[in-house]
C-alpha positions as MATLAB code, in Angstrom:
seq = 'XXXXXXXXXXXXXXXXXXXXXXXXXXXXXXXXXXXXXXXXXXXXXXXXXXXXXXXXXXXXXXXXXXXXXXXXXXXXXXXXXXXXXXXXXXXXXXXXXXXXXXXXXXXXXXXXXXXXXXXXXXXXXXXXXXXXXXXXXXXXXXXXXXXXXXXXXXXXXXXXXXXXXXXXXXXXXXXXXXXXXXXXXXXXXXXXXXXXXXXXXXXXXXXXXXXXXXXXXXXXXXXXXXXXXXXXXXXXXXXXXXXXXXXXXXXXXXXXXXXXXXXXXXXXXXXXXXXXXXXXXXXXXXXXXXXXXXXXXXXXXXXXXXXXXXXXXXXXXXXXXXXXXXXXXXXXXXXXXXXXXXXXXXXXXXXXXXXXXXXXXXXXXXXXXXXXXXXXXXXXXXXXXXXXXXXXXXXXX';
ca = [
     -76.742   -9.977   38.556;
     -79.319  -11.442   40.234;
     -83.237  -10.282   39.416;
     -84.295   -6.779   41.026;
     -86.250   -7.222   44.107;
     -89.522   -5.349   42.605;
     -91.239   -6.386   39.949;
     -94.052   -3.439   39.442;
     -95.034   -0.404   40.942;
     -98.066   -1.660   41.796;
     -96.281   -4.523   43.849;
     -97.578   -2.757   46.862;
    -100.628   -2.917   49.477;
    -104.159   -1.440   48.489;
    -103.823    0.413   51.329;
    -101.010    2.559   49.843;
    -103.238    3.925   46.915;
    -106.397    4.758   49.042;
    -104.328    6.965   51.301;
    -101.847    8.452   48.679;
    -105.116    9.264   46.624;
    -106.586   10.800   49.891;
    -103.734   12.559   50.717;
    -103.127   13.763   47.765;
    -106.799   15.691   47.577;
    -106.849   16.825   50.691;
    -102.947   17.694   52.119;
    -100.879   18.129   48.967;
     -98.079   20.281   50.472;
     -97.664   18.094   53.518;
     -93.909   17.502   54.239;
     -93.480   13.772   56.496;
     -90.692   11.274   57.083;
     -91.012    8.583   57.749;
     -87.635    5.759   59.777;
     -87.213    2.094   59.389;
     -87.062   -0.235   62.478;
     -86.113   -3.740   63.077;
     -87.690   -4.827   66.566;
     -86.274   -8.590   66.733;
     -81.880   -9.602   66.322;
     -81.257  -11.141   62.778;
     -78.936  -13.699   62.286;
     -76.644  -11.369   60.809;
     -76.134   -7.822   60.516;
     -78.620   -6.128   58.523;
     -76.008   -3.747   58.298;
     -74.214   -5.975   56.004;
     -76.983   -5.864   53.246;
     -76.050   -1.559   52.883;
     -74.570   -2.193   49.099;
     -77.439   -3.993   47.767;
     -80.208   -2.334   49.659;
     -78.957    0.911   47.851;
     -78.658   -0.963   44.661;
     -82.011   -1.849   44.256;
     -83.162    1.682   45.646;
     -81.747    3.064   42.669;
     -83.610    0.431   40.858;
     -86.859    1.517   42.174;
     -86.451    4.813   41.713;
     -85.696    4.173   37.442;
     -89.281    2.169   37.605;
     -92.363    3.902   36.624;
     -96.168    2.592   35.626;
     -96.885    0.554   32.905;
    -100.209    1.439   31.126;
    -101.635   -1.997   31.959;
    -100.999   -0.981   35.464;
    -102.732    2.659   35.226;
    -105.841    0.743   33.388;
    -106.223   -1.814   36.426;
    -106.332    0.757   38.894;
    -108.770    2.659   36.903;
    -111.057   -0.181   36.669;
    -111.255    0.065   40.602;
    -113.706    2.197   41.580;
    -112.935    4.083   44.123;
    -109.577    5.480   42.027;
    -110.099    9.046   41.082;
    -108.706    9.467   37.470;
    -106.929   12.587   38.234;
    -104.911   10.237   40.870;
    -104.177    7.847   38.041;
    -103.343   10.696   36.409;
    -100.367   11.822   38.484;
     -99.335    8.093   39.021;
     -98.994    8.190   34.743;
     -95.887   10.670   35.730;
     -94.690    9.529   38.892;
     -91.242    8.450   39.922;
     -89.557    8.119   43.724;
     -86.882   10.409   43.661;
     -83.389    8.829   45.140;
     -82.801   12.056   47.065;
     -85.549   11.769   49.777;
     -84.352    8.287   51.111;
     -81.019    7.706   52.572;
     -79.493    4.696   53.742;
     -76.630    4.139   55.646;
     -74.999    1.716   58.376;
     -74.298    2.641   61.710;
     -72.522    0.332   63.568;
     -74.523   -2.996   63.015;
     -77.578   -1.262   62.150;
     -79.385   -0.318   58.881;
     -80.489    3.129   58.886;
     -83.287    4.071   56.055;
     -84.550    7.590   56.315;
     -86.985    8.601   53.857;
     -88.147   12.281   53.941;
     -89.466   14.827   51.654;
     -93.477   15.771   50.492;
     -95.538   13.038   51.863;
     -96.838   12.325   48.077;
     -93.457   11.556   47.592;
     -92.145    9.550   49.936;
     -95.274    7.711   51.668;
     -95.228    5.013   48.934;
     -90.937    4.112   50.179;
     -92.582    1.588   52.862;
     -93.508   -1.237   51.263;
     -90.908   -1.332   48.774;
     -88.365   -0.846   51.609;
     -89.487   -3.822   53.617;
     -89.563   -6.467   51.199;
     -86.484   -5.127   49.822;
     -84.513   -5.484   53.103;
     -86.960   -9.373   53.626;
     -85.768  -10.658   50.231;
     -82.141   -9.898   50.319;
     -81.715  -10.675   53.892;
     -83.196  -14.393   52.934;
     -81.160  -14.838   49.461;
     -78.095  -15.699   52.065;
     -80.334  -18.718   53.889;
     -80.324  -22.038   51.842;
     -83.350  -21.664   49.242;
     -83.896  -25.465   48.622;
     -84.733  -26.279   52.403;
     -86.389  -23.822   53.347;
     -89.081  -23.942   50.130;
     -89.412  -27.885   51.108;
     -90.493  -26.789   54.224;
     -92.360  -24.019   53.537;
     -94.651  -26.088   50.760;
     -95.220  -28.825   53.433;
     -96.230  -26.277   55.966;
     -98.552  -24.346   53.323;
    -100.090  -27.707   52.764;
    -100.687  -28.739   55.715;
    -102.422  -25.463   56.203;
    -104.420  -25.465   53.219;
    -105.391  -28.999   54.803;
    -106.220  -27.431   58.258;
    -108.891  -25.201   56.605;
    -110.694  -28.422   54.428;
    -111.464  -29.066   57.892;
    -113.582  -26.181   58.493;
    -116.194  -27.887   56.471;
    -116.345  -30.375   58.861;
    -117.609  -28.170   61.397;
    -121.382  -26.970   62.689;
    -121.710  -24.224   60.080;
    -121.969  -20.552   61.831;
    -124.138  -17.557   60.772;
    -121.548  -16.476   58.809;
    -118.362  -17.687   57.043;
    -114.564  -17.941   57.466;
    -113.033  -15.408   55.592;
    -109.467  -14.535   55.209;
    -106.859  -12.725   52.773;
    -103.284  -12.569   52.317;
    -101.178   -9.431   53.639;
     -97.904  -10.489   53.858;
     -96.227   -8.445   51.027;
     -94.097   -6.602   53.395;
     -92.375   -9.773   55.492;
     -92.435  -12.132   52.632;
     -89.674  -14.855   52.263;
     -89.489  -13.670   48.031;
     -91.597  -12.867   45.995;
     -91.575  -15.819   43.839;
     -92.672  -17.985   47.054;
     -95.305  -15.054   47.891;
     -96.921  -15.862   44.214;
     -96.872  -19.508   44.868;
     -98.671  -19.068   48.254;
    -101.236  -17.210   46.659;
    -101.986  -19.336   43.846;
    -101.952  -22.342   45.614;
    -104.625  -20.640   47.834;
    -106.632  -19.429   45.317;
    -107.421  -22.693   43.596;
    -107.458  -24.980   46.388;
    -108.973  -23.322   49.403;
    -111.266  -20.341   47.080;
    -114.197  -20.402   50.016;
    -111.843  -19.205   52.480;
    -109.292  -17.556   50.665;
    -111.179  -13.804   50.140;
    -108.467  -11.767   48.280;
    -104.596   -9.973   48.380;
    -103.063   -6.779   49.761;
    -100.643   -7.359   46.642;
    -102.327   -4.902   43.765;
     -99.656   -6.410   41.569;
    -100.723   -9.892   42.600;
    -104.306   -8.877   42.424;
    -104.355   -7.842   38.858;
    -102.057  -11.025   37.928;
    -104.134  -13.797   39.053;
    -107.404  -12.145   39.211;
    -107.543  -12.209   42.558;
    -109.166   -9.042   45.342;
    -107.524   -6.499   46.316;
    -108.051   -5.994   50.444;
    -106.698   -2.708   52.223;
    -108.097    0.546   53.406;
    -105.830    2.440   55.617;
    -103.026    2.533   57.814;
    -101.869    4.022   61.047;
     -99.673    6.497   59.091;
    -102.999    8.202   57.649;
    -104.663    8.546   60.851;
    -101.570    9.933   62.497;
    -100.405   12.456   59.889;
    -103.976   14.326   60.975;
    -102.321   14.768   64.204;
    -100.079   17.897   62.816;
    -102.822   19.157   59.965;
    -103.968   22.164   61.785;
    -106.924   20.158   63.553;
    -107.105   20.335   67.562;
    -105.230   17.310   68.667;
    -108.191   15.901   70.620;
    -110.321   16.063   67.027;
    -107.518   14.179   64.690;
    -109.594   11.114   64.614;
    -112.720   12.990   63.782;
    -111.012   14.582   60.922;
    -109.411   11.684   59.656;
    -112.720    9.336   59.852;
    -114.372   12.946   58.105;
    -111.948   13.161   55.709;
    -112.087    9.381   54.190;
    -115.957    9.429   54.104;
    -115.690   12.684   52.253;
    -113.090   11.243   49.870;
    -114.856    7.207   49.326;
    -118.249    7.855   49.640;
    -119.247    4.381   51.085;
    -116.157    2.667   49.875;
    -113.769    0.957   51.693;
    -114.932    1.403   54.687;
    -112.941   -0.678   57.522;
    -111.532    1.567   60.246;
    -108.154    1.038   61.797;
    -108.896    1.729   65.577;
    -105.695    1.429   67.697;
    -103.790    4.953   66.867;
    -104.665    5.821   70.113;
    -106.019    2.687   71.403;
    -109.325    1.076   70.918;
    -111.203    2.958   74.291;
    -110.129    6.516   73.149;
    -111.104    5.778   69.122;
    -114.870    4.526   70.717;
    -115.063    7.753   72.298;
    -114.787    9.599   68.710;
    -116.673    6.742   66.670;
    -120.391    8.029   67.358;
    -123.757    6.917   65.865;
    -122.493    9.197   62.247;
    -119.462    7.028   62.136;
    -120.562    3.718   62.916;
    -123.205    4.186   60.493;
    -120.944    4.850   57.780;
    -118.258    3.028   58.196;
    -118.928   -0.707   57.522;
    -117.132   -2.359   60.685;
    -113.072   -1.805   62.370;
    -109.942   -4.085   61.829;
    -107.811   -5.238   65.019;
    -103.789   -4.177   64.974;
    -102.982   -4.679   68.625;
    -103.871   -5.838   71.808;
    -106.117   -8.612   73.173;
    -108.282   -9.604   70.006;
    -111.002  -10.898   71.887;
    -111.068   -8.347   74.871;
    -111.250   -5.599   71.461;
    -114.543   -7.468   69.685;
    -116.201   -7.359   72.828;
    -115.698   -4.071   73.234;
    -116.489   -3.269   69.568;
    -120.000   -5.322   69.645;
    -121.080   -3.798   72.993;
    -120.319   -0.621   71.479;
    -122.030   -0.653   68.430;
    -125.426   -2.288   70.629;
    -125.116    0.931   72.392;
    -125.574    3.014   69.340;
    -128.871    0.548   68.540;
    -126.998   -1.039   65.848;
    -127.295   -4.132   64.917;
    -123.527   -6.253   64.999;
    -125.026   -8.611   62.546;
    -124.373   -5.786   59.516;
    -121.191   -5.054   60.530;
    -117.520   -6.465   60.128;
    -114.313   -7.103   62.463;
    -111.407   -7.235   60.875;
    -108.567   -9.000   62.623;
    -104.907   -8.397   61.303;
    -102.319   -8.847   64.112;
    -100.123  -11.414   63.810;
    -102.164  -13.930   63.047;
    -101.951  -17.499   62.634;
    -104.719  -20.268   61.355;
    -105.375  -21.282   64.537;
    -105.492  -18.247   66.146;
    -107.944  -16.859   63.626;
    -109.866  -19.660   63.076;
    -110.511  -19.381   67.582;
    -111.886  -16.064   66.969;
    -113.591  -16.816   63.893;
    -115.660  -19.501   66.407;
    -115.727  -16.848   68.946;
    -117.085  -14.077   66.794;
    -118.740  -15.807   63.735;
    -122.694  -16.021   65.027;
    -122.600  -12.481   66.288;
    -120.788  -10.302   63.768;
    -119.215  -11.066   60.293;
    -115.372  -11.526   60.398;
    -111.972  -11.101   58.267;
    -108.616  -11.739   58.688;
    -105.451  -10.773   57.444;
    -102.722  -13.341   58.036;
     -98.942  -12.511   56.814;
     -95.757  -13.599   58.196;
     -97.697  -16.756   58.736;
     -98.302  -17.235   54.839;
     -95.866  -15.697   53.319;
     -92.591  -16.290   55.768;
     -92.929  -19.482   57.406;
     -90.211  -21.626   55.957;
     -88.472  -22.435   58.880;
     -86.471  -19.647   59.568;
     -87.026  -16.900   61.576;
     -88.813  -13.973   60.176;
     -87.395  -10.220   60.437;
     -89.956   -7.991   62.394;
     -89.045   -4.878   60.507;
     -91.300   -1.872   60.164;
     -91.174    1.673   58.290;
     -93.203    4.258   59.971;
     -94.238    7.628   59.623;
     -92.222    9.634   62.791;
     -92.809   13.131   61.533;
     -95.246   15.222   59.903;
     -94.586   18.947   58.783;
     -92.303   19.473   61.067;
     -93.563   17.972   64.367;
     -93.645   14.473   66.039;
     -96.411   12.353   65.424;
     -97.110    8.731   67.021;
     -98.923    5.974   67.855;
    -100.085    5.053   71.092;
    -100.507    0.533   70.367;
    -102.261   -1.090   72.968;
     -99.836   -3.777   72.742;
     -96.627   -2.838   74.751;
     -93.318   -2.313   72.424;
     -95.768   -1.428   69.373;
     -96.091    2.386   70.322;
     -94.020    4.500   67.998;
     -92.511    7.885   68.580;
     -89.689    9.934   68.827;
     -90.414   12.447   70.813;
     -91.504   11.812   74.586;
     -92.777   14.727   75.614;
     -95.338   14.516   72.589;
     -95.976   10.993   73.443;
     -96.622   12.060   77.059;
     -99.360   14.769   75.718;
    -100.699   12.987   73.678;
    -101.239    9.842   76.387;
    -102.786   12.853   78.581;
    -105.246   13.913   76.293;
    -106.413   10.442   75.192;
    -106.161    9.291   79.030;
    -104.224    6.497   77.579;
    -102.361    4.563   79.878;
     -98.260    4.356   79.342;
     -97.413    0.862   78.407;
];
């Protein structure tokens, strides 16, 4: 029997932890679930991968911390040791996710308390990546992925070549979730690390972090911001409340704020002078990248802040040469970031899986996310979706 598909617990993103942690203080008892998606035709059935997906559900599902874990995650700051605390007994239970084939298709369904199930995703996706690409030929496609890598790694020397700008490239790995394995994922990493260290800022990998010493990068997700859309608040304040909620719980940490829940022009509306103060700059998911930092710097001159203390992050679907254009469009007026994944961590010559997990419910009503990229918005239920587009004024795409 071939090696289980996770190694560790903590073999997630960053971005897992802060919002379990904040979910866990402030909405306990919430009850969520949470479907998985593939958006692209794989070469074969994903169906076909049913017996082993469950097999190495089961396998999660045995796993628990190790105390070396539990000790790295204290050493971060912004952990709260009574979180740590309930990690020290935690275990996903097998009976809130169920997977099944229907037709073709691979159906996960995860629900249950959202402390309980939230942390499925990531798991789930690399799962379903690394078993799906055991079945491609191994030997060619890691001979091309190391000459691509390299040939990467010498596209950014490059950058040293160049007029230097106020401030410098900057990017991090966050391609857990579409990796290729996660044997090439470590070798990506490390090669980055020690040849490319000036560029090469950190991981979304906790497991990877702690391993080679390395970052870890990750604040929150569109699932956090969203599950605020069925906790009691008016549905015009969710934002508010969520924004409220993670200042209350970090205190100045890790503050990056994901803007395109309801799509960058209705999240402006709700990030005032309080917000933009606190939080230290936004991260791009969808849309035009360029059109969106625009809008963010003209938005933050309007408050009388300066861009020059704050941060874009850029995170959607990005490649080195797409980054490193808006890195030179951005890099004199505001600092920059990037997260790159697919492009690290799954380009080996065969065509990735665009597979997703995402939260669809949320104590008992729909919940979604309005992308401003077309075939990104998420929900279930249209007559929601519809609502919620009126009372954003966001435009159907």
């Amino acid at each position: 029997m071939k090696q289980p598909v996770v190694r560790s617990l903590l073999e997630t993103d960053l971005y897992k932890f802060t919002m379990w942690q904040a979910l866990l203080h402030g909405h306990p008892n919430s009850h969520t679930e949470y479907e998985f998606v593939c958006r692209n035709t794989p070469a074969f059935p994903l169906a076909d991968l049913l017996e082993d997906v469950e097999r190495e559900l089961d396998h999660l599902c045995s796993m628990s911390f190790t105390d070396e874990e539990l000790s790295y995650l204290r050493s971060l700051r912004y952990m709260k040791s009574d979180f740590i605390d309930f990690l020290t007994v935690f275990r996903f239970q097998r009976k809130f996710i169920e997977v099944r084939a229907v037709g073709d298709t691979l159906v996960i369904h995860a629900a249950g308390p959202q402390v309980h199930v939230m942390g499925f995703e990531i798991y789930v996706l690399y799962i379903v990546n690394e078993l799906y690409f055991r079945r491609f030929d191994h030997g060619a496609a890691l001979t091309e992925g190391r000459a691509r890598l390299s040939a990467k790694i010498a596209r950014l020397k490059t950058l040293g070549d160049e007029a230097s700008r106020r401030y410098p490239f900057e990017f991090s790995d966050f391609g857990t979730r579409r990796r290729f394995s996660g044997t090439w994922h470590d070798e990506v990493v490390q090669r980055l690390a020690r040849e490319v260290p000036e560029y090469f800022k950190g991981t979304s990998n906790v497991y990877q972090a702690m391993k080679f010493g390395l970052i870890p990068i990750g604040t929150m997700a569109h699932e956090y911001m969203q599950s605020f859309q069925a906790f009691g608040v008016r549905l015009r304040d969710f934002q508010k409340a969520s924004l409220e909620a993670w200042v209350q719980e970090y205190r100045g940490d890790l503050g990056i704020a994901l803007t395109d829940v309801v799509g960058m022009d209705a999240f402006l509306d709700d990030f005032d002078l309080y917000f933009a103060k606190l939080f230290d700059g936004l991260r791009h998911d969808s849309g035009d990248p360029v059109a969106w930092g625009e809008k963010a710097i003209a938005h933050y001159a309007a408050l009388r802040i300066d861009p020059k203390t704050k941060r874009l992050v850029f995170s959607d679907g990005l490649n080195f040469d797409s980054a490193i254009a808006l890195y030179r469009h951005f890099a004199d007026r505001i600092m920059t970031g990037f997260g790159i994944g697919t492009h690290l961590t799954n380009d080996v010559g065969l065509a990735p899986l665009n597979i997703v997990m995402k939260l669809v419910c949320c104590n008992g009503q729909s919940v979604a996310k309005l992308s401003d990229s077309p075939g990104k918005t998420v929900c279930k239920d249209e007559t929601f979706l519809a609502y919620l587009r009126q009372v954003f004024n966001h435009p159907a795409t």
